[in-house]
PDB file of C-alpha atoms in Angstrom:
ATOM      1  CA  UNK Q   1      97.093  85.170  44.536  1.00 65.00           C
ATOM      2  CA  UNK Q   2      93.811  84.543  46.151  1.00 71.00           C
ATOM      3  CA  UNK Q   3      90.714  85.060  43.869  1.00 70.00           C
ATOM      4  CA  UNK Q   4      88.733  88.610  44.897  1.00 66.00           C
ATOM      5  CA  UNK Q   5      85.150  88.845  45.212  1.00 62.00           C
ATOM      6  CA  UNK Q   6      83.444  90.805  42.333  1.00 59.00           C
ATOM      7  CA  UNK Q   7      83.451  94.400  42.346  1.00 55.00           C
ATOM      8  CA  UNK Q   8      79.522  95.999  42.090  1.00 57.00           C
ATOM      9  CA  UNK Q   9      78.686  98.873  40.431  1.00 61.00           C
ATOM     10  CA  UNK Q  10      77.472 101.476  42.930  1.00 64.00           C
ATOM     11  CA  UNK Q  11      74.346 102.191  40.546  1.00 70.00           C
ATOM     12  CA  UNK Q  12      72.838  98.713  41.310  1.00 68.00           C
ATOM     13  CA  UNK Q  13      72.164 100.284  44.307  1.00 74.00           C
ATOM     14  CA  UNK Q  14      70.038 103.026  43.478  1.00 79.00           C
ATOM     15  CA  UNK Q  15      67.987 100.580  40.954  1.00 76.00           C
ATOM     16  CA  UNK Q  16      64.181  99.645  41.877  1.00 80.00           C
ATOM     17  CA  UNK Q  17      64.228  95.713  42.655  1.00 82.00           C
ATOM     18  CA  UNK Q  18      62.284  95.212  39.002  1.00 88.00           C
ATOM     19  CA  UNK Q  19      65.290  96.972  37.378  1.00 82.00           C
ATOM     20  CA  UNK Q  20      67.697  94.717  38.993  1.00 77.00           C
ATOM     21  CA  UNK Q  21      65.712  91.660  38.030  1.00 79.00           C
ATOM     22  CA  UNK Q  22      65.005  92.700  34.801  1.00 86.00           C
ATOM     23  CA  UNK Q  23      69.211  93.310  34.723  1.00 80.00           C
ATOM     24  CA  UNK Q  24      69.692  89.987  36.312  1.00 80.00           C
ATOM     25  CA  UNK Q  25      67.225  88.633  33.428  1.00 85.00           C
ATOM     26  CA  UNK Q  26      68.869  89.912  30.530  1.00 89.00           C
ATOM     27  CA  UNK Q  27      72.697  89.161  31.624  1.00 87.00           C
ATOM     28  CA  UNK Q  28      71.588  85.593  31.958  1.00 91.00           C
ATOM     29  CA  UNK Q  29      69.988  85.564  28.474  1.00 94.00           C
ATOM     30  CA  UNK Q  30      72.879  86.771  27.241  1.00 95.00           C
ATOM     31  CA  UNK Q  31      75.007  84.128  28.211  1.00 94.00           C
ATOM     32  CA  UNK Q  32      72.330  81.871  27.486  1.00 96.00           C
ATOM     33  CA  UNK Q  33      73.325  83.415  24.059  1.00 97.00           C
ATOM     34  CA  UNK Q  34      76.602  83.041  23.749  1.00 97.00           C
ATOM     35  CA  UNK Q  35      76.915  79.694  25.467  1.00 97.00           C
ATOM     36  CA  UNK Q  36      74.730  78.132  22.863  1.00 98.00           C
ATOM     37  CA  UNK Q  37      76.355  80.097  20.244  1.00 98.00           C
ATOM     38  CA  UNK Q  38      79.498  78.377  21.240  1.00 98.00           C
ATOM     39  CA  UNK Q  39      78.494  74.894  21.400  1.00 98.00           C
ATOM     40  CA  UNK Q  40      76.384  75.504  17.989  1.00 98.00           C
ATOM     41  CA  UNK Q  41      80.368  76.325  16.881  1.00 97.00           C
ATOM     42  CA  UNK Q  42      81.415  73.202  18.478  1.00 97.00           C
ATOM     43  CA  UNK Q  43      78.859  70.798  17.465  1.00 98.00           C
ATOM     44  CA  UNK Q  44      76.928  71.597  14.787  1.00 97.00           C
ATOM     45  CA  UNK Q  45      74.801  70.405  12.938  1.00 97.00           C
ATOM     46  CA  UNK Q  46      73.449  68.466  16.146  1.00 97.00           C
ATOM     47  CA  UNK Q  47      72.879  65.058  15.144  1.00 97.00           C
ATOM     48  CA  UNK Q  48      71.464  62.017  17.402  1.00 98.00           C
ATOM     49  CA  UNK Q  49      74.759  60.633  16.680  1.00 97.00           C
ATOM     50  CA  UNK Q  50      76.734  63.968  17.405  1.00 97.00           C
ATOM     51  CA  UNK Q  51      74.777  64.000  20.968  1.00 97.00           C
ATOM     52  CA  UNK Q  52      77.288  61.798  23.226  1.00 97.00           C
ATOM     53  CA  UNK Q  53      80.561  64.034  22.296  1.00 97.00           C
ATOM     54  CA  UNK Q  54      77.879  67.462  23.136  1.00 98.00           C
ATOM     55  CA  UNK Q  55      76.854  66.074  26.161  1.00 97.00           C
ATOM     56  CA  UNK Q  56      80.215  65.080  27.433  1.00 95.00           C
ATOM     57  CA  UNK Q  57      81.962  68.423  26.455  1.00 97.00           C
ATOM     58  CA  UNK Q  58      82.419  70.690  29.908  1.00 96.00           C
ATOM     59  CA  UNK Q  59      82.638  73.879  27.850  1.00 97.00           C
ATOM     60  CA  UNK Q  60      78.994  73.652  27.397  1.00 97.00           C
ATOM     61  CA  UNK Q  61      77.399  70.675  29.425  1.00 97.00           C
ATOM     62  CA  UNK Q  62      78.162  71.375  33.289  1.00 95.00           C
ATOM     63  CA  UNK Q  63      77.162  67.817  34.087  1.00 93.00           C
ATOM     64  CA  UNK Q  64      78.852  64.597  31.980  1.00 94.00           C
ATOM     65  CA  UNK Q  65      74.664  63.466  30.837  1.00 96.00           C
ATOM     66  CA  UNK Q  66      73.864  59.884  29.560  1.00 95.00           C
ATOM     67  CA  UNK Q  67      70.627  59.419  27.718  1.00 97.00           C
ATOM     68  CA  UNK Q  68      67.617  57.143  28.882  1.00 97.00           C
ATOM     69  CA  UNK Q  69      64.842  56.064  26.823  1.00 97.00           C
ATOM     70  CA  UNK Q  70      62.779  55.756  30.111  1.00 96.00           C
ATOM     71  CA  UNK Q  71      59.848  58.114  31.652  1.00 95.00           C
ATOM     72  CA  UNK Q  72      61.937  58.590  34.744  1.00 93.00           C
ATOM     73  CA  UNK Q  73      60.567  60.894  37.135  1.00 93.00           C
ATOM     74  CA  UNK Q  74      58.906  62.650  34.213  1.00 93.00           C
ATOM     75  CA  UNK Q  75      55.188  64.331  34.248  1.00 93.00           C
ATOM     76  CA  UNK Q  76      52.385  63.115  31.310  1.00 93.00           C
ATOM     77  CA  UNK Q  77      52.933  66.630  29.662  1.00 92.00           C
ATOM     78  CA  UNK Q  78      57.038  66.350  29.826  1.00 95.00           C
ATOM     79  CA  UNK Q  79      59.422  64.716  26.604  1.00 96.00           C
ATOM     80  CA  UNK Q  80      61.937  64.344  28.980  1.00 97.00           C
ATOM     81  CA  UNK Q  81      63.303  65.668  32.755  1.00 97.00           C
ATOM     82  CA  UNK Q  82      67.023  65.595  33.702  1.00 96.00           C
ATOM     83  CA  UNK Q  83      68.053  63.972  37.060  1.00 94.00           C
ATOM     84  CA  UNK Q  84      71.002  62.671  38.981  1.00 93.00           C
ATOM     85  CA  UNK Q  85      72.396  59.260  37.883  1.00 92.00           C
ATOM     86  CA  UNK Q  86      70.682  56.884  40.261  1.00 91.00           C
ATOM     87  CA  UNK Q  87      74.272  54.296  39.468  1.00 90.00           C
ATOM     88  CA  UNK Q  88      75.654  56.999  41.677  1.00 87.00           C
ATOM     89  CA  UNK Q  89      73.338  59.662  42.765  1.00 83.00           C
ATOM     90  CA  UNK Q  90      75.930  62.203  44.633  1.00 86.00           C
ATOM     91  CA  UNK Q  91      78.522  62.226  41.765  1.00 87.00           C
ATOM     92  CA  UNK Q  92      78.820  64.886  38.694  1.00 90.00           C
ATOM     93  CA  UNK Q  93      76.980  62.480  36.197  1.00 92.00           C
ATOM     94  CA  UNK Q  94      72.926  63.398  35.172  1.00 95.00           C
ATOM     95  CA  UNK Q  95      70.454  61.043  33.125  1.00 96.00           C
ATOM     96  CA  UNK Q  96      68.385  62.600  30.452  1.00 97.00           C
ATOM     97  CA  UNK Q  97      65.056  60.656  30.631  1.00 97.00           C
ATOM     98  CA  UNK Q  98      63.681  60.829  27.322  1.00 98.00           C
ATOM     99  CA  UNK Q  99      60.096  59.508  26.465  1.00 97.00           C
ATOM    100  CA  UNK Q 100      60.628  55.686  25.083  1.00 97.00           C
ATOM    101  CA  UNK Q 101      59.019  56.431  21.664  1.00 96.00           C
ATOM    102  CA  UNK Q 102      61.840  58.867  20.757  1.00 97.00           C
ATOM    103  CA  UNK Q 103      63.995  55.651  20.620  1.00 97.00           C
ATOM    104  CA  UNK Q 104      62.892  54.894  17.703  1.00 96.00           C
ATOM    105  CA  UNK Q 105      62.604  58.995  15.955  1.00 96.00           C
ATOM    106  CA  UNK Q 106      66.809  59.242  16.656  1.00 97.00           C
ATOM    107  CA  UNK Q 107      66.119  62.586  14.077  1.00 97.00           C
ATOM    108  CA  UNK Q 108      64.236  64.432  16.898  1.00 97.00           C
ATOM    109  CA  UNK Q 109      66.035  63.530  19.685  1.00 98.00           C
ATOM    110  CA  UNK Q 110      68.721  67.071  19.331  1.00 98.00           C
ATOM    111  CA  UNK Q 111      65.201  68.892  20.073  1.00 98.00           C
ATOM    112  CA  UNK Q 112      64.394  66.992  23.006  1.00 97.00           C
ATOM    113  CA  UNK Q 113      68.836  67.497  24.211  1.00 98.00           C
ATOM    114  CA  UNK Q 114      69.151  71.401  23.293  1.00 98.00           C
ATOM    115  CA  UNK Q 115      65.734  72.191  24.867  1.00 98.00           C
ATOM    116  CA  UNK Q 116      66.955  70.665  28.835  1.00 98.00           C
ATOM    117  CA  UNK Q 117      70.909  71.619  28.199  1.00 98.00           C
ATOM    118  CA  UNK Q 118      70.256  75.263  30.106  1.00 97.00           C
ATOM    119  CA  UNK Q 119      68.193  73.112  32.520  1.00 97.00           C
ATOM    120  CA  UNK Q 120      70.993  70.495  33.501  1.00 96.00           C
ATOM    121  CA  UNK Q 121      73.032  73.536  33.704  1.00 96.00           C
ATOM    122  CA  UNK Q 122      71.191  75.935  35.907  1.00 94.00           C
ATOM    123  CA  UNK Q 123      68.472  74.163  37.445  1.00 92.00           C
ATOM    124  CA  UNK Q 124      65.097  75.808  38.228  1.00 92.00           C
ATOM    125  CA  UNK Q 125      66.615  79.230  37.215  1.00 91.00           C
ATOM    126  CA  UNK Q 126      65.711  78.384  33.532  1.00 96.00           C
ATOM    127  CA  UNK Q 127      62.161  79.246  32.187  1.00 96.00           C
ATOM    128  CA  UNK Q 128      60.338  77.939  28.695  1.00 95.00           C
ATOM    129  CA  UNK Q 129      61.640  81.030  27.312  1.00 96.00           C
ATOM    130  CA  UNK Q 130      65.508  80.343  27.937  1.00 96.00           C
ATOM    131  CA  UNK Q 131      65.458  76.794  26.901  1.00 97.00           C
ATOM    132  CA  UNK Q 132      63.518  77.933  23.825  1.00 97.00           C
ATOM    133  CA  UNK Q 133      66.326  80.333  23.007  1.00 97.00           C
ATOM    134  CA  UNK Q 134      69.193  78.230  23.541  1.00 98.00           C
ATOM    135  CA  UNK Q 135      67.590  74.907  21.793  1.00 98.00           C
ATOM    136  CA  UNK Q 136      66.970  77.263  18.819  1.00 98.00           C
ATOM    137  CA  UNK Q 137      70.136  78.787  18.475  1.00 98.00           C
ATOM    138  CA  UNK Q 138      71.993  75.671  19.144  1.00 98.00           C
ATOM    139  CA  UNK Q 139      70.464  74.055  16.321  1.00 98.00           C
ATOM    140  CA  UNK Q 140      70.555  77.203  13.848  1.00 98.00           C
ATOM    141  CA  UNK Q 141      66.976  77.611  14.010  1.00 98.00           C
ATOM    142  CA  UNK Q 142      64.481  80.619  14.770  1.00 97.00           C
ATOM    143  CA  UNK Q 143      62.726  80.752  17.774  1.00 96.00           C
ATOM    144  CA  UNK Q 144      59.447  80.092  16.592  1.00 97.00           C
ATOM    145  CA  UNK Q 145      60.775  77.203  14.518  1.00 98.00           C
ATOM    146  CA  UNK Q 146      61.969  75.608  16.778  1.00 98.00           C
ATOM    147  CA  UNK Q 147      58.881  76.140  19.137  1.00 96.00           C
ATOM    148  CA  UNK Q 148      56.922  74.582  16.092  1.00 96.00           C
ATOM    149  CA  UNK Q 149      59.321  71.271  15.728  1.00 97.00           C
ATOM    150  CA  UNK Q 150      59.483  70.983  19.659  1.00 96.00           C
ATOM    151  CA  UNK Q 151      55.274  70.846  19.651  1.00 94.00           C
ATOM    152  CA  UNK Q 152      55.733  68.448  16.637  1.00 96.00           C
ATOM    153  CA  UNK Q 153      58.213  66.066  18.754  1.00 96.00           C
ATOM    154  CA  UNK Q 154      56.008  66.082  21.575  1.00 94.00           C
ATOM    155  CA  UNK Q 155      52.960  65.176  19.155  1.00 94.00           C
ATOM    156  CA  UNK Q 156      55.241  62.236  18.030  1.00 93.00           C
ATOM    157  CA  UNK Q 157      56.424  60.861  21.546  1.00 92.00           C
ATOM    158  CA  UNK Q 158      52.916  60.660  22.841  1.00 88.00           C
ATOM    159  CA  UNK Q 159      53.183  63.621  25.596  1.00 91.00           C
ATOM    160  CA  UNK Q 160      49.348  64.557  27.150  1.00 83.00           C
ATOM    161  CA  UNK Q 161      48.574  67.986  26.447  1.00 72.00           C
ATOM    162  CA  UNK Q 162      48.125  70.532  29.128  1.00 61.00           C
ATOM    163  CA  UNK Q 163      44.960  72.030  27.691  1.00 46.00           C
ATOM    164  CA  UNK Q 164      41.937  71.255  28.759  1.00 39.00           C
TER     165      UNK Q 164
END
């Protein structure tokens, strides 16, 4: 049986652009939610040395990632940016450039990881705020927590600050 195309709700059209955004907005925090939720089940507690069998798990990675202690195509302000594998740039397989001095601070590497997963899974859909609430529930953490250990990492790893 082929697969048929999803069925709409006829109110969606009668909602104001901003309401369907704003609907569009929640639905993907909530699976934000839940996937992070799931791989907290999976993997948890998130250790550096927990972080290959995460990263290679399809039920919450979409991409098979490999970590680089390099600064990659990374910005002064960034811990670390996701890319295609340059060993073979059009297959399924992304690097996770990480800032060289967390090579050496394995403990705060899972805050650098959780923060980019929703990134290396949806792209430039993700925002600060969605990577903030997946890193922090897939390490069992509040929000604000984990916004508090993420600025400590970055202290640690040498990142420039954005303020000026």
């Amino acid at each position: 049986m082929e697969p048929q195309p999803p069925v709409f709700p006829g109110f969606l059209r009668d909602l104001s652009p901003e309401a369907v955004s704003r609907l569009g907005e929640q639905g993907l925090r909530e699976h934000l939610l839940a996937q992070a939720r799931a791989a907290h089940g999976r993997h948890a507690p998130l250790t550096f040395e927990k972080l290959p069998q995460l990263l290679s798990d399809p039920d919450c990675v979409r991409h098979p990632v490999r970590l680089v202690f390099d600064l990659g195509p990374m910005a002064p302000h960034q811990f670390a940016e996701p890319a295609p594998d340059p060993q073979e740039p059009a297959g399924p397989m992304r690097v996770l450039y990480l800032r060289p001095a967390l090579r050496d601070k394995p403990d705060l590497v899972p805050l650098a990881v959780a923060y980019l997963i929703p990134v290396i899974n949806y792209g430039e859909l993700i925002k600060d705020e969605h990577a903030l609430l997946y890193g922090a529930t897939l390490l069992g953490l509040g929000e604000e927590e984990y916004y508090q250990q993420l600025c400590a990492m970055a202290d640690a790893c040498g990142v420039a600050s954005t303020l000026t």
